[in-house]
Amino acid sequence: MALLTTYGSGNRVILNDKTVTYSKTRIYGAWSYVSGVSIITLGSVWEYHRFCSKTYSYVGMDRATAQSCA
């Protein structure tokens, strides 16, 4: 069997499937906005983050194909 000269879903190996984590932090300060004719001022707000990761590699390629894949 010869080495592959292409890379794609056929020679992809998933090492760690999708992992999703979340974080929530309260930030204190002064934020204002206009609502109708009133000015609303907030003393704190929430900051949300979503992190997603997945690890995979491609196998079985010749050197030139591996270099172009990288």
PDB file of C-alpha atoms in Angstrom:
ATOM      1  CA  MET A   1       0.000   0.000   0.000  1.00  0.00           C
ATOM      2  CA  ALA A   2       1.415   3.398  -1.014  1.00  0.00           C
ATOM      3  CA  LEU A   3       1.479   6.583   1.018  1.00  0.00           C
ATOM      4  CA  LEU A   4      -1.329   9.058   0.427  1.00  0.00           C
ATOM      5  CA  THR A   5      -0.805  12.204  -1.628  1.00  0.00           C
ATOM      6  CA  THR A   6      -3.945  13.927  -0.302  1.00  0.00           C
ATOM      7  CA  TYR A   7      -5.390  14.718   3.112  1.00  0.00           C
ATOM      8  CA  GLY A   8      -8.999  15.026   4.213  1.00  0.00           C
ATOM      9  CA  SER A   9     -11.760  13.259   6.100  1.00  0.00           C
ATOM     10  CA  GLY A  10     -10.529   9.865   4.839  1.00  0.00           C
ATOM     11  CA  ASN A  11      -7.255   9.973   6.774  1.00  0.00           C
ATOM     12  CA  ARG A  12      -8.249  12.231   9.689  1.00  0.00           C
ATOM     13  CA  VAL A  13      -7.922  10.687  13.159  1.00  0.00           C
ATOM     14  CA  ILE A  14      -9.777  12.426  15.996  1.00  0.00           C
ATOM     15  CA  LEU A  15      -7.608  12.458  19.123  1.00  0.00           C
ATOM     16  CA  ASN A  16      -9.974  14.431  21.401  1.00  0.00           C
ATOM     17  CA  ASP A  17     -13.521  15.122  20.291  1.00  0.00           C
ATOM     18  CA  LYS A  18     -15.160  18.511  20.743  1.00  0.00           C
ATOM     19  CA  THR A  19     -14.979  19.868  24.288  1.00  0.00           C
ATOM     20  CA  VAL A  20     -16.978  22.955  25.247  1.00  0.00           C
ATOM     21  CA  THR A  21     -16.449  24.954  28.446  1.00  0.00           C
ATOM     22  CA  TYR A  22     -17.963  28.200  29.651  1.00  0.00           C
ATOM     23  CA  SER A  23     -16.891  30.957  32.015  1.00  0.00           C
ATOM     24  CA  LYS A  24     -18.812  33.826  33.582  1.00  0.00           C
ATOM     25  CA  THR A  25     -17.218  36.809  35.340  1.00  0.00           C
ATOM     26  CA  ARG A  26     -18.819  39.824  36.962  1.00  0.00           C
ATOM     27  CA  ILE A  27     -17.155  43.135  36.081  1.00  0.00           C
ATOM     28  CA  TYR A  28     -17.682  46.252  38.166  1.00  0.00           C
ATOM     29  CA  GLY A  29     -17.650  49.739  36.668  1.00  0.00           C
ATOM     30  CA  ALA A  30     -20.084  52.292  35.294  1.00  0.00           C
ATOM     31  CA  TRP A  31     -21.993  51.718  32.045  1.00  0.00           C
ATOM     32  CA  SER A  32     -24.784  53.992  30.870  1.00  0.00           C
ATOM     33  CA  TYR A  33     -27.378  53.764  28.140  1.00  0.00           C
ATOM     34  CA  VAL A  34     -30.476  55.677  27.110  1.00  0.00           C
ATOM     35  CA  SER A  35     -33.893  54.049  27.451  1.00  0.00           C
ATOM     36  CA  GLY A  36     -36.602  56.357  26.108  1.00  0.00           C
ATOM     37  CA  VAL A  37     -35.969  59.634  27.936  1.00  0.00           C
ATOM     38  CA  SER A  38     -34.112  58.095  30.901  1.00  0.00           C
ATOM     39  CA  ILE A  39     -30.416  57.446  31.308  1.00  0.00           C
ATOM     40  CA  ILE A  40     -29.794  54.058  32.936  1.00  0.00           C
ATOM     41  CA  THR A  41     -26.437  53.457  34.669  1.00  0.00           C
ATOM     42  CA  LEU A  42     -25.242  49.975  35.571  1.00  0.00           C
ATOM     43  CA  GLY A  43     -22.705  49.319  38.329  1.00  0.00           C
ATOM     44  CA  SER A  44     -21.770  45.832  37.127  1.00  0.00           C
ATOM     45  CA  VAL A  45     -22.117  43.625  34.065  1.00  0.00           C
ATOM     46  CA  TRP A  46     -21.548  39.939  33.282  1.00  0.00           C
ATOM     47  CA  GLU A  47     -18.879  38.793  30.825  1.00  0.00           C
ATOM     48  CA  TYR A  48     -19.486  35.375  29.245  1.00  0.00           C
ATOM     49  CA  HIS A  49     -17.006  33.246  27.282  1.00  0.00           C
ATOM     50  CA  ARG A  50     -17.493  29.987  25.388  1.00  0.00           C
ATOM     51  CA  PHE A  51     -14.409  27.893  24.619  1.00  0.00           C
ATOM     52  CA  CYS A  52     -14.477  25.015  22.158  1.00  0.00           C
ATOM     53  CA  SER A  53     -11.591  22.725  21.208  1.00  0.00           C
ATOM     54  CA  LYS A  54     -11.045  19.591  19.145  1.00  0.00           C
ATOM     55  CA  THR A  55      -7.790  17.757  18.425  1.00  0.00           C
ATOM     56  CA  TYR A  56      -7.146  15.670  15.321  1.00  0.00           C
ATOM     57  CA  SER A  57      -4.327  14.622  13.032  1.00  0.00           C
ATOM     58  CA  TYR A  58      -3.874  13.342   9.497  1.00  0.00           C
ATOM     59  CA  VAL A  59      -2.042  10.048   8.970  1.00  0.00           C
ATOM     60  CA  GLY A  60      -0.535   8.005   6.144  1.00  0.00           C
ATOM     61  CA  MET A  61       0.783  10.808   3.909  1.00  0.00           C
ATOM     62  CA  ASP A  62       4.079  11.119   2.091  1.00  0.00           C
ATOM     63  CA  ARG A  63       6.490  13.822   3.252  1.00  0.00           C
ATOM     64  CA  ALA A  64       5.553  16.448   0.646  1.00  0.00           C
ATOM     65  CA  THR A  65       1.833  16.073   1.344  1.00  0.00           C
ATOM     66  CA  ALA A  66       2.411  16.235   5.125  1.00  0.00           C
ATOM     67  CA  GLN A  67       4.398  19.457   4.701  1.00  0.00           C
ATOM     68  CA  SER A  68       1.657  21.076   2.616  1.00  0.00           C
ATOM     69  CA  CYS A  69      -0.948  19.888   5.150  1.00  0.00           C
ATOM     70  CA  ALA A  70       1.001  21.512   7.981  1.00  0.00           C
TER      71      ALA A  70
END
